[in-house]
Amino acid sequence: MSSFANNVILLWFIVFTFLPCSWGQDCSIEQKRALLEIRNSTNGSVFVDWDGRDCCNAPGIACDPFAGGVSSINLQSDNAPSRTWYPNVTLFTIFDELQELRLNSMNIGGELKPFCELKRLKSLSSLDLGNNLMGGTIHPCLGRIEKLEQLVLSGIQGLFLRSNKLSGSFLDCNAKNQTSSIVSFDISDNQVRGPLPENIGHLLPLLEHCNMSSNALEGNIPWTLGNLSLEILDLSNNMLTGTIPQSLTKNGSADSLVYLNLSNNKLQGKMLPRDSIMPSLECLQLSGYRFEGVISPTISNSPSLVILDVRHNYLSGNIPRWLYSHPSLVAVLLKGNRFEGHLLRRMCQMRSLQVLDISFNHISGGIPSCINNITFWKESSPSPTGSNYFTQKGRLRYLINLTDLYFEVGTSLLIKNMEYTFNGIPLSLMTGIDMSSNQLTGSIPSEMGELSQLKSLNLSNNFLTGSIPISFRNLKNVESLDLSHNKLSGKIPSELVELTFLSVFSVAYNNLSGRIPSEQQFSTFNMTCYDGNPDLCGDRLPRNCSTPNQLDPTHKRDQKDQKEGTRVIDSPFFFYAFVAVSYAFGFWVFFGILIIKKNWRMNYFRAVDRYVESFLEMLSKYW
């Protein structure tokens, strides 16, 4: 080997052997001061024997030999302070390139919220705060630590990481004796995937509030969740399969469960397991599934139920009679199933009802005229202070006792031809009826006009006949009114211009006639609202009304025909002249033929003679 090569190798050996900290490992004065302050706050328990000069030589400190600066702080339990330690978390944020922070078993007290300061560390990927004395909850800000991949905690009662960018899956936890004291758990609206641990009920034995909605969870719902005293369980908007475990709806969790949302998964089978008993249940949301059969009669075992949402399933049969008699239901959402039969008058017993959606089914018959018995739809305006049935019968906001955070009940509703999500208090103020896309017949009851608190009314795509009730002028709060695709006739009541909140309106594809309203907000509706009604006229329609008093084109034609008939056909002179001409014509046609045809004339006279002789013989018998 040449002497030059030997010199190069010797140079590299000197660099890596004698100058380990000379390449990018020195720390700033601020970082040195930060370590000294951390040591002082522990009464000298950490960084023992450190001279305060080179950070990379301090016990528990590791530096990045290439990027430079402190990359890891790992404080050991044998250096834990003798008293409860309340670290100044801001000191750790001075280490810009910190990737790992381990403070396990360091007698740290207080809450986790101060550790939200760590979101300033753009490279931090591992945070270990396990086996300390901290209480309270994990706030969502911890989830905003940009590159955090590992978070180790224990002794925590609340974990709230909603609406972050968490990904990955649950670890396979087989340890029998390792449990958590977490009471509230929220990782909703993230990217967590894979199956839930089968023994999750053993790992989180104190869990009461669980929200893992809007992730990518797969597999079955673990039966061990039924062993908990859950009050809130939201697993909606995932990819869970199988059936609802009976352990979740009978005994155990079923006794304490207040809110259950399993919507928009891939579950199937019966709507609820047989013999389900959930006496405390206030909200049941099972929409967007493949459930079959009838509405589970076990719902009658939940007298406090306020919201029933089973939209977009394969449920069939009649709407059960017992459902109409439920004492507390405020929102009944049955859209997109296979229900049939008639709406019974028992429906009018549901006096607490605020939202009814039975659209896209096969329900036939008429709309019960007693619908105005449903109290809330015609009472004075609700308020969030307790005058509405949502707040009287059930809660729409659940205070998580461990923090100032709330869990709000919400659901989506089709309003103004768009789907909106209502949560908490806004949901309590919502009122609406959607009976669209069924097979309803008969006329619209005029009593419907008494439902002055309705904000949305949709009766489209049915076979309703008759006229639009003038009583609809009393729907003072209605914002959306859809009567399209029926067989309604007559005029559009001009009184509807009094509906000042109306912003969506459609009567398209009916048999309506006359002038369309054009005052107030009706001046803003486009012509598609009136499509399919060729006898309607107005300034914005292809057919213009000729005069202000000419309200009905059909009546216009009748008047024209009547005027023409008065001049010719219907005059008395024409009638008598027609009779005289007809008589004269018939007389001369008959006798003219006899004069011209001699044979016909002779046959006619002979026939007359025979009838006369026969008549005289008959008379002689009676004289």
Coordinates of C-alpha atoms in Angstrom, one line a residue:
M1 CA 0.0 0.0 0.0
S2 CA 1.4 3.4 -0.9
S3 CA 2.4 6.0 1.7
F4 CA -0.3 8.3 0.5
A5 CA -3.0 5.8 1.1
N6 CA -1.6 5.1 4.6
N7 CA -1.7 8.8 5.4
V8 CA -5.4 9.0 4.3
I9 CA -6.4 6.1 6.5
L10 CA -4.5 7.5 9.4
L11 CA -6.2 10.8 9.0
W12 CA -9.7 9.2 9.1
F13 CA -8.7 7.1 12.1
I14 CA -7.7 10.3 14.0
V15 CA -11.0 12.0 13.1
F16 CA -13.2 9.2 14.2
T17 CA -11.2 8.2 17.3
F18 CA -10.1 11.5 18.9
L19 CA -12.7 13.9 17.6
P20 CA -16.1 12.2 18.2
C21 CA -17.8 15.4 19.1
S22 CA -16.0 17.8 16.8
W23 CA -18.3 17.0 13.8
G24 CA -21.7 18.5 14.3
Q25 CA -22.2 17.4 17.9
D26 CA -21.8 20.6 19.9
C27 CA -24.9 22.3 21.4
S28 CA -25.7 25.9 21.8
I29 CA -25.4 28.0 25.0
E30 CA -29.2 28.0 25.3
Q31 CA -29.3 24.2 25.2
K32 CA -26.6 24.0 27.9
R33 CA -28.5 26.4 30.1
A34 CA -31.7 24.4 29.5
L35 CA -30.1 21.1 30.7
L36 CA -28.7 22.9 33.8
E37 CA -32.2 24.3 34.6
I38 CA -33.7 20.8 34.1
R39 CA -31.1 19.4 36.5
N40 CA -31.8 22.1 39.1
S41 CA -35.6 21.5 38.9
T42 CA -34.9 17.9 40.0
N43 CA -32.6 18.9 42.8
G44 CA -29.6 17.4 40.9
S45 CA -31.1 14.0 40.4
V46 CA -30.4 14.0 36.6
F47 CA -27.3 14.8 34.6
V48 CA -25.2 13.9 37.7
D49 CA -21.5 14.6 37.4
W50 CA -22.0 16.6 34.2
D51 CA -19.6 19.6 34.0
G52 CA -22.0 21.7 32.0
R53 CA -19.8 22.2 29.0
D54 CA -20.6 19.5 26.3
C55 CA -24.2 18.5 26.1
C56 CA -23.3 15.3 24.4
N57 CA -21.4 14.1 27.4
A58 CA -24.3 14.5 29.8
P59 CA -25.8 11.3 31.1
G60 CA -28.9 10.3 29.1
I61 CA -28.1 12.6 26.3
A62 CA -27.4 11.4 22.7
C63 CA -26.3 13.6 19.9
D64 CA -26.6 13.1 16.1
P65 CA -23.1 12.7 14.8
F66 CA -24.1 14.0 11.3
A67 CA -27.0 16.4 11.8
G68 CA -25.6 17.9 15.0
G69 CA -27.3 18.8 18.2
V70 CA -29.2 16.7 20.8
S71 CA -31.3 14.0 19.3
S72 CA -32.3 12.0 22.4
I73 CA -33.0 12.7 26.0
N74 CA -33.5 9.6 28.1
L75 CA -33.8 10.0 31.8
Q76 CA -33.6 6.8 33.8
S77 CA -35.9 5.9 36.7
D78 CA -32.9 5.5 39.1
N79 CA -32.3 9.2 38.6
A80 CA -35.9 10.1 39.4
P81 CA -36.4 13.0 41.9
S82 CA -37.5 12.0 45.4
R83 CA -40.4 14.4 45.2
T84 CA -43.1 15.0 42.6
W85 CA -41.5 16.7 39.6
Y86 CA -43.3 19.4 37.6
P87 CA -40.9 20.0 34.7
N88 CA -40.8 23.2 32.6
V89 CA -41.7 21.6 29.2
T90 CA -40.6 24.7 27.4
L91 CA -37.0 23.8 28.2
F92 CA -37.2 20.7 26.1
T93 CA -38.4 22.6 23.1
I94 CA -35.1 24.4 22.9
F95 CA -33.6 21.2 21.4
D96 CA -34.7 21.8 17.9
E97 CA -33.5 18.4 16.5
L98 CA -34.8 16.3 19.4
Q99 CA -36.2 13.0 18.0
E100 CA -36.7 11.0 21.2
L101 CA -37.8 12.1 24.7
R102 CA -38.1 9.5 27.4
L103 CA -39.2 10.6 30.9
N104 CA -40.5 7.2 32.1
S105 CA -40.9 6.7 35.9
M106 CA -39.7 10.2 36.8
N107 CA -42.4 11.1 39.4
I108 CA -43.8 13.7 37.0
G109 CA -47.0 15.2 38.4
G110 CA -49.7 17.6 37.1
E111 CA -51.5 17.3 33.8
L112 CA -50.5 16.4 30.3
K113 CA -51.6 19.7 28.7
P114 CA -48.2 21.4 29.3
F115 CA -46.6 18.8 27.1
C116 CA -48.6 20.2 24.2
E117 CA -45.6 22.6 23.9
L118 CA -43.7 19.7 22.3
K119 CA -45.6 20.2 19.0
R120 CA -42.9 22.8 18.3
L121 CA -40.4 20.0 17.9
K122 CA -40.7 19.1 14.2
S123 CA -38.5 16.0 14.5
L124 CA -39.9 14.4 17.6
S125 CA -41.0 10.8 16.8
S126 CA -41.0 9.1 20.2
L127 CA -42.4 10.4 23.5
D128 CA -42.4 8.2 26.7
L129 CA -44.3 9.6 29.7
G130 CA -45.2 6.2 31.2
N131 CA -45.3 5.3 34.9
N132 CA -45.6 8.8 36.3
L133 CA -48.1 10.6 38.6
M134 CA -49.9 12.7 35.9
G135 CA -53.6 12.8 35.8
G136 CA -56.2 14.5 33.6
T137 CA -56.5 13.9 29.9
I138 CA -54.5 13.9 26.7
H139 CA -55.6 16.9 24.7
P140 CA -55.8 16.8 20.9
C141 CA -52.8 19.1 20.6
L142 CA -50.5 16.1 21.4
G143 CA -51.7 14.5 18.2
R144 CA -50.4 17.6 16.3
I145 CA -46.8 16.7 17.0
E146 CA -46.0 16.3 13.4
K147 CA -43.7 13.2 13.3
L148 CA -44.8 11.5 16.5
E149 CA -44.9 7.7 15.9
Q150 CA -44.8 6.3 19.4
L151 CA -46.6 7.7 22.5
V152 CA -46.2 5.8 25.8
L153 CA -48.5 6.7 28.7
S154 CA -49.8 5.2 31.8
G155 CA -52.0 6.4 34.7
I156 CA -54.0 8.6 32.3
Q157 CA -57.7 8.7 32.5
G158 CA -58.5 10.5 29.2
L159 CA -57.0 10.2 25.7
F160 CA -58.3 12.7 23.2
L161 CA -56.6 12.8 19.8
R162 CA -59.5 13.6 17.5
S163 CA -59.0 15.0 14.0
N164 CA -55.2 14.4 13.7
K165 CA -53.2 12.4 11.2
L166 CA -52.7 9.3 13.4
S167 CA -52.2 6.1 11.3
G168 CA -51.1 2.5 11.8
S169 CA -53.0 -0.2 13.7
F170 CA -53.5 -1.4 17.2
L171 CA -50.7 -3.6 18.6
D172 CA -51.4 -7.2 19.4
C173 CA -51.7 -6.9 23.2
N174 CA -51.6 -10.3 24.8
A175 CA -50.4 -9.3 28.3
K176 CA -52.9 -10.6 30.8
N177 CA -52.1 -8.3 33.7
Q178 CA -51.4 -5.0 31.9
T179 CA -54.4 -2.8 32.0
S180 CA -55.1 1.0 31.6
S181 CA -57.0 3.4 33.7
I182 CA -58.3 5.3 30.7
V183 CA -62.0 6.3 31.1
S184 CA -62.4 8.4 28.0
F185 CA -60.9 7.5 24.7
D186 CA -61.3 9.5 21.5
I187 CA -59.2 8.9 18.3
S188 CA -62.0 9.7 15.9
D189 CA -61.3 11.3 12.5
N190 CA -57.9 9.8 12.0
Q191 CA -56.4 7.0 9.8
V192 CA -56.2 4.2 12.2
R193 CA -56.6 0.9 10.4
G194 CA -56.8 -2.9 11.1
P195 CA -58.9 -4.9 13.7
L196 CA -59.6 -3.9 17.2
P197 CA -57.9 -6.0 19.9
E198 CA -60.1 -8.9 20.8
N199 CA -59.3 -8.3 24.5
I200 CA -59.9 -4.5 24.4
G201 CA -62.4 -4.9 27.2
H202 CA -59.7 -6.3 29.4
L203 CA -57.1 -3.8 28.4
L204 CA -59.4 -0.8 29.2
P205 CA -61.5 -2.1 32.1
L206 CA -62.5 1.4 33.2
L207 CA -63.6 2.7 29.8
E208 CA -66.8 4.7 29.8
H209 CA -66.6 6.9 26.7
C210 CA -65.2 5.5 23.5
N211 CA -65.1 7.2 20.1
M212 CA -63.2 5.6 17.3
S213 CA -65.4 6.8 14.4
S214 CA -64.1 7.8 11.0
N215 CA -61.1 5.6 10.7
A216 CA -60.4 2.5 8.7
L217 CA -61.0 -0.2 11.4
E218 CA -61.8 -3.7 10.1
G219 CA -62.9 -7.0 11.5
N220 CA -65.6 -7.9 14.1
I221 CA -66.7 -5.8 17.0
P222 CA -64.9 -7.4 20.0
W223 CA -67.3 -9.1 22.4
T224 CA -65.2 -7.9 25.3
L225 CA -66.6 -4.4 24.9
G226 CA -69.7 -5.9 26.5
N227 CA -67.8 -6.4 29.7
L228 CA -67.4 -2.6 30.2
S229 CA -69.7 0.0 31.7
L230 CA -69.8 2.0 28.5
E231 CA -72.0 5.1 28.3
I232 CA -70.9 6.2 24.8
L233 CA -69.7 4.0 22.0
D234 CA -69.2 5.4 18.5
L235 CA -67.6 3.1 15.9
S236 CA -69.3 4.7 12.9
N237 CA -67.7 5.3 9.5
N238 CA -65.3 2.4 9.6
M239 CA -65.2 -1.0 7.8
L240 CA -66.3 -3.3 10.6
T241 CA -67.9 -6.6 9.5
G242 CA -70.0 -9.4 11.1
T243 CA -72.9 -8.9 13.5
I244 CA -73.5 -6.8 16.6
P245 CA -72.3 -9.0 19.6
Q246 CA -75.1 -9.8 22.0
S247 CA -72.7 -8.9 24.9
L248 CA -73.0 -5.3 23.8
T249 CA -76.8 -5.2 24.0
K250 CA -77.6 -7.3 27.0
N251 CA -76.2 -7.0 30.5
G252 CA -72.8 -5.4 31.1
S253 CA -72.5 -2.4 28.8
A254 CA -76.1 -2.6 27.8
D255 CA -77.2 -1.5 31.2
S256 CA -75.2 1.8 31.1
L257 CA -75.1 2.4 27.3
V258 CA -76.7 5.8 26.5
Y259 CA -75.3 6.4 23.0
L260 CA -74.6 3.7 20.4
N261 CA -73.5 4.6 16.9
L262 CA -72.4 1.9 14.5
S263 CA -73.5 3.6 11.3
N264 CA -71.8 3.2 7.9
N265 CA -69.9 0.0 8.4
K266 CA -70.3 -3.4 6.7
L267 CA -72.3 -5.1 9.5
Q268 CA -75.2 -7.4 8.5
G269 CA -77.8 -9.8 9.9
K270 CA -80.6 -8.7 12.2
M271 CA -80.9 -5.1 13.3
L272 CA -80.2 -6.1 17.0
P273 CA -79.5 -9.4 18.7
R274 CA -82.5 -11.3 20.2
D275 CA -83.4 -10.4 23.8
S276 CA -81.5 -7.1 23.6
I277 CA -82.2 -4.9 26.7
M278 CA -80.7 -1.4 26.8
P279 CA -82.8 0.4 29.4
S280 CA -80.7 3.6 29.4
L281 CA -80.3 4.0 25.7
E282 CA -81.1 7.5 24.3
C283 CA -79.6 7.4 20.9
L284 CA -79.4 4.4 18.5
Q285 CA -77.8 4.9 15.1
L286 CA -77.5 1.9 12.8
S287 CA -77.7 3.5 9.3
G288 CA -75.9 2.5 6.2
Y289 CA -75.8 -1.3 6.8
R290 CA -77.1 -4.5 5.4
F291 CA -79.5 -5.3 8.2
E292 CA -82.5 -7.3 7.2
G293 CA -85.8 -8.3 8.7
V294 CA -88.1 -6.0 10.7
I295 CA -87.5 -3.2 13.1
S296 CA -86.3 -5.0 16.3
P297 CA -89.1 -5.1 18.8
T298 CA -86.5 -5.0 21.6
I299 CA -86.4 -1.2 21.0
S300 CA -89.5 -1.1 23.2
N301 CA -87.1 -2.1 26.1
S302 CA -85.5 1.3 25.7
P303 CA -88.1 3.7 27.1
S304 CA -85.6 6.7 27.0
L305 CA -84.8 6.3 23.3
V306 CA -84.9 9.7 21.6
I307 CA -83.2 9.1 18.3
L308 CA -83.8 6.0 16.1
D309 CA -81.7 6.0 12.9
V310 CA -81.9 2.9 10.8
R311 CA -81.7 4.5 7.3
H312 CA -80.3 2.7 4.2
N313 CA -80.8 -0.9 5.2
Y314 CA -82.9 -3.8 3.9
L315 CA -85.5 -3.6 6.7
S316 CA -89.0 -4.5 5.5
G317 CA -92.6 -5.1 6.7
N318 CA -95.0 -2.5 8.1
I319 CA -93.9 0.2 10.5
P320 CA -94.8 -1.6 13.8
R321 CA -97.7 -0.4 15.8
W322 CA -95.7 -0.4 19.0
L323 CA -93.3 2.2 17.5
Y324 CA -96.1 4.7 17.2
S325 CA -96.7 4.3 20.9
H326 CA -93.1 4.8 22.0
P327 CA -93.1 7.5 24.8
S328 CA -89.9 9.4 24.0
L329 CA -89.0 9.3 20.3
V330 CA -88.1 12.7 18.9
A331 CA -86.3 11.7 15.7
V332 CA -87.4 8.6 13.6
L333 CA -85.2 8.1 10.5
L334 CA -86.3 5.1 8.4
K335 CA -85.2 6.4 5.0
G336 CA -84.1 4.0 2.2
N337 CA -85.5 0.6 3.4
R338 CA -88.3 -1.6 2.2
F339 CA -91.1 -0.7 4.5
E340 CA -94.7 -1.0 3.2
G341 CA -98.3 -0.7 4.3
H342 CA -100.2 2.4 5.4
L343 CA -99.4 5.2 7.9
L344 CA -101.7 4.5 10.8
R345 CA -103.6 7.1 12.8
R346 CA -101.5 5.8 15.7
M347 CA -98.8 7.9 14.3
C348 CA -100.6 11.0 15.7
Q349 CA -99.8 9.7 19.2
M350 CA -96.1 10.6 18.7
R351 CA -96.5 14.0 20.2
S352 CA -92.8 14.5 20.9
L353 CA -91.8 14.0 17.3
Q354 CA -89.6 16.6 15.7
V355 CA -88.0 14.9 12.7
L356 CA -89.7 12.1 10.7
D357 CA -88.0 10.6 7.6
I358 CA -89.7 7.7 5.9
S359 CA -88.6 8.6 2.4
F360 CA -87.6 6.0 -0.3
N361 CA -89.8 3.2 1.0
H362 CA -93.0 1.5 -0.4
I363 CA -95.5 3.1 2.0
S364 CA -99.0 3.6 0.4
G365 CA -102.4 5.0 1.4
G366 CA -103.1 8.5 2.6
I367 CA -101.5 10.9 5.1
P368 CA -103.4 10.8 8.4
S369 CA -105.4 14.0 8.8
C370 CA -104.8 13.9 12.6
I371 CA -101.1 14.8 11.9
N372 CA -101.8 18.2 13.5
N373 CA -102.0 16.3 16.9
I374 CA -98.2 16.1 16.9
T375 CA -97.7 18.9 19.4
F376 CA -94.1 20.1 18.7
W377 CA -94.7 20.7 15.0
K378 CA -97.3 23.4 15.8
E379 CA -96.1 24.8 19.1
S380 CA -94.1 28.0 19.7
S381 CA -90.5 28.2 18.6
P382 CA -88.1 25.9 20.6
S383 CA -85.1 27.2 22.5
P384 CA -82.0 25.5 23.7
T385 CA -83.0 26.2 27.3
G386 CA -85.3 23.2 27.6
S387 CA -88.5 23.9 25.8
N388 CA -87.8 21.3 23.1
Y389 CA -88.3 17.6 23.4
F390 CA -84.7 16.7 22.6
T391 CA -83.5 18.4 25.8
Q392 CA -86.5 17.2 27.8
K393 CA -86.3 13.6 26.8
G394 CA -82.6 13.1 26.3
R395 CA -79.2 14.7 26.1
L396 CA -77.6 16.0 22.9
R397 CA -74.3 17.0 24.7
Y398 CA -72.4 14.7 27.0
L399 CA -70.0 16.4 29.3
I400 CA -66.8 14.4 29.7
N401 CA -66.2 14.8 33.4
L402 CA -62.5 14.6 33.1
T403 CA -62.2 17.7 31.0
D404 CA -64.1 20.6 29.5
L405 CA -64.6 18.7 26.3
Y406 CA -68.1 17.6 25.2
F407 CA -69.3 14.7 23.1
E408 CA -72.2 15.9 20.9
V409 CA -74.9 13.8 19.4
G410 CA -75.4 14.5 15.7
T411 CA -77.0 13.2 12.6
S412 CA -77.3 14.1 8.9
L413 CA -80.6 15.3 7.4
L414 CA -81.5 16.1 3.8
I415 CA -82.6 19.7 3.9
K416 CA -83.0 22.0 1.0
N417 CA -82.0 19.2 -1.4
M418 CA -78.6 18.9 0.4
E419 CA -77.4 16.8 3.2
Y420 CA -76.4 18.7 6.3
T421 CA -75.0 17.4 9.6
F422 CA -76.6 18.7 12.8
N423 CA -74.8 18.3 16.1
G424 CA -75.9 19.2 19.6
I425 CA -78.1 22.3 20.0
P426 CA -78.6 22.9 16.3
L427 CA -80.1 19.4 16.1
S428 CA -82.5 20.2 18.9
L429 CA -83.9 23.0 16.9
M430 CA -84.5 21.0 13.8
T431 CA -88.0 20.0 12.7
G432 CA -89.0 18.3 9.5
I433 CA -91.1 15.7 7.6
D434 CA -89.8 13.7 4.6
M435 CA -92.3 11.3 3.1
S436 CA -90.9 11.5 -0.4
S437 CA -90.5 8.7 -2.9
N438 CA -93.3 6.4 -1.6
Q439 CA -96.7 5.5 -3.0
L440 CA -98.9 7.8 -1.0
T441 CA -102.3 8.6 -2.5
G442 CA -105.2 10.9 -1.8
S443 CA -105.1 14.6 -1.0
I444 CA -102.8 16.6 1.3
P445 CA -104.6 17.1 4.5
S446 CA -105.4 20.7 5.2
E447 CA -104.4 20.1 8.8
M448 CA -100.8 19.9 7.6
G449 CA -101.0 23.7 7.3
E450 CA -101.2 23.9 11.1
L451 CA -97.7 22.6 11.6
S452 CA -96.2 26.1 11.9
Q453 CA -92.9 25.0 13.4
L454 CA -91.9 22.8 10.4
K455 CA -88.7 23.9 8.8
S456 CA -88.7 21.3 6.0
L457 CA -91.6 19.5 4.3
N458 CA -91.0 17.0 1.4
L459 CA -93.9 15.1 -0.1
S460 CA -92.4 14.7 -3.6
N461 CA -92.5 11.6 -5.8
N462 CA -95.8 10.2 -4.7
F463 CA -99.3 10.0 -6.2
L464 CA -101.0 12.7 -4.2
T465 CA -104.0 14.4 -5.8
G466 CA -106.2 17.4 -5.2
S467 CA -105.0 21.0 -4.7
I468 CA -102.3 22.6 -2.6
P469 CA -104.0 23.5 0.7
I470 CA -104.4 27.2 1.2
S471 CA -103.6 26.4 4.9
F472 CA -100.0 26.1 3.9
R473 CA -99.8 29.9 4.3
N474 CA -99.5 29.1 8.1
L475 CA -96.2 27.2 7.7
K476 CA -94.4 30.4 8.9
N477 CA -91.1 28.7 9.6
V478 CA -90.8 26.4 6.6
E479 CA -87.5 26.9 4.7
S480 CA -87.9 24.0 2.2
L481 CA -91.2 22.9 0.6
D482 CA -91.1 20.1 -2.1
L483 CA -94.4 18.9 -3.6
S484 CA -92.9 17.9 -7.0
H485 CA -93.7 14.7 -9.0
N486 CA -97.3 14.2 -7.8
K487 CA -100.7 14.6 -9.5
L488 CA -101.7 17.9 -7.8
S489 CA -104.1 20.2 -9.7
G490 CA -105.5 23.6 -9.4
K491 CA -103.7 26.8 -8.7
I492 CA -100.6 27.6 -6.6
P493 CA -102.1 29.5 -3.7
S494 CA -101.0 33.1 -3.9
E495 CA -101.0 33.2 -0.1
L496 CA -97.7 31.2 -0.1
V497 CA -95.9 34.4 -0.6
E498 CA -96.4 35.0 3.1
L499 CA -93.8 32.2 3.8
T500 CA -90.9 34.6 4.3
F501 CA -88.4 32.0 5.3
L502 CA -89.0 29.8 2.2
S503 CA -85.8 29.4 0.2
V504 CA -86.3 26.1 -1.6
F505 CA -89.6 25.4 -3.4
S506 CA -90.7 23.0 -6.1
V507 CA -94.0 21.9 -7.5
A508 CA -92.5 20.5 -10.7
Y509 CA -94.3 17.7 -12.7
N510 CA -97.9 18.0 -11.4
N511 CA -101.1 19.2 -13.2
L512 CA -101.2 22.7 -11.8
S513 CA -102.6 25.7 -13.7
G514 CA -102.9 29.4 -13.5
R515 CA -100.5 32.2 -12.7
I516 CA -97.5 31.5 -10.5
P517 CA -96.8 33.7 -7.5
S518 CA -94.2 36.3 -8.2
E519 CA -94.0 38.5 -5.1
Q520 CA -91.6 38.3 -2.2
Q521 CA -89.1 35.4 -2.2
F522 CA -91.1 33.7 -5.1
S523 CA -89.4 36.2 -7.4
T524 CA -86.1 34.4 -6.7
F525 CA -87.2 30.9 -7.7
N526 CA -86.2 29.7 -11.2
M527 CA -88.5 28.1 -13.7
T528 CA -87.3 24.6 -13.0
C529 CA -89.5 24.8 -9.9
Y530 CA -92.5 24.7 -12.2
D531 CA -91.4 22.3 -14.9
G532 CA -93.9 19.7 -16.1
N533 CA -97.0 21.9 -15.5
P534 CA -97.8 23.2 -19.1
D535 CA -100.9 25.1 -17.8
L536 CA -98.9 27.3 -15.5
C537 CA -98.2 30.8 -16.7
G538 CA -96.1 33.7 -15.5
D539 CA -93.4 36.2 -16.4
R540 CA -90.5 33.7 -15.9
L541 CA -92.3 30.8 -17.7
P542 CA -92.6 30.1 -21.5
R543 CA -96.4 30.7 -21.2
N544 CA -97.3 34.3 -20.3
C545 CA -100.6 35.2 -18.7
S546 CA -102.3 37.7 -21.0
T547 CA -104.1 39.9 -18.4
P548 CA -103.8 40.2 -14.6
N549 CA -107.3 38.9 -14.2
Q550 CA -106.7 35.9 -16.5
L551 CA -105.5 33.5 -13.9
D552 CA -106.3 30.2 -15.5
P553 CA -105.4 29.3 -19.2
T554 CA -108.0 26.5 -19.1
H555 CA -110.6 29.0 -18.0
K556 CA -109.3 31.3 -20.8
R557 CA -110.1 28.6 -23.4
D558 CA -113.5 28.0 -21.9
Q559 CA -114.3 31.7 -22.1
K560 CA -113.3 31.9 -25.7
D561 CA -115.4 28.9 -26.7
Q562 CA -118.3 30.3 -24.7
K563 CA -118.1 33.6 -26.5
E564 CA -118.0 32.0 -29.9
G565 CA -120.9 29.6 -29.0
T566 CA -123.0 32.6 -27.9
R567 CA -122.7 34.2 -31.3
V568 CA -123.8 31.1 -33.3
I569 CA -124.4 27.7 -31.8
D570 CA -126.0 28.6 -28.5
S571 CA -128.5 31.2 -29.8
P572 CA -132.3 30.3 -29.7
F573 CA -132.7 31.2 -33.4
F574 CA -130.1 28.7 -34.4
F575 CA -131.8 26.0 -32.4
Y576 CA -135.3 26.4 -33.8
A577 CA -134.0 26.9 -37.4
F578 CA -132.1 23.6 -37.1
V579 CA -135.3 21.8 -35.9
A580 CA -137.4 23.2 -38.8
V581 CA -134.8 22.4 -41.4
S582 CA -134.4 18.9 -40.1
Y583 CA -138.2 18.3 -40.2
A584 CA -138.7 19.7 -43.7
F585 CA -135.7 17.8 -45.0
G586 CA -137.0 14.4 -43.6
F587 CA -140.5 15.0 -44.8
W588 CA -139.6 15.8 -48.4
V589 CA -137.0 13.0 -48.6
F590 CA -139.6 10.5 -47.6
F591 CA -142.5 11.7 -49.8
G592 CA -140.3 12.6 -52.7
I593 CA -139.2 9.0 -53.1
L594 CA -142.9 7.9 -53.1
I595 CA -143.7 10.4 -55.8
I596 CA -140.8 9.4 -58.0
K597 CA -140.9 5.6 -57.5
K598 CA -144.3 4.1 -58.5
N599 CA -143.5 0.6 -57.2
W600 CA -142.5 2.0 -53.8
R601 CA -145.7 4.1 -53.8
M602 CA -148.0 1.0 -54.5
N603 CA -146.2 -1.1 -51.9
Y604 CA -146.5 1.7 -49.3
F605 CA -150.3 2.0 -50.0
R606 CA -150.9 -1.7 -49.8
A607 CA -149.0 -1.9 -46.5
V608 CA -151.0 1.0 -45.1
D609 CA -154.3 -0.8 -46.1
R610 CA -153.2 -4.0 -44.4
Y611 CA -152.4 -2.2 -41.1
V612 CA -155.8 -0.3 -41.3
E613 CA -157.8 -3.6 -41.9
S614 CA -155.9 -5.3 -39.1
F615 CA -156.7 -2.4 -36.7
L616 CA -160.4 -2.4 -37.6
E617 CA -160.7 -6.2 -37.1
M618 CA -159.1 -5.9 -33.7
L619 CA -161.5 -3.1 -32.7
S620 CA -164.6 -5.2 -33.9
K621 CA -163.8 -7.9 -31.3
Y622 CA -164.3 -5.4 -28.5
W623 CA -167.5 -3.8 -29.7

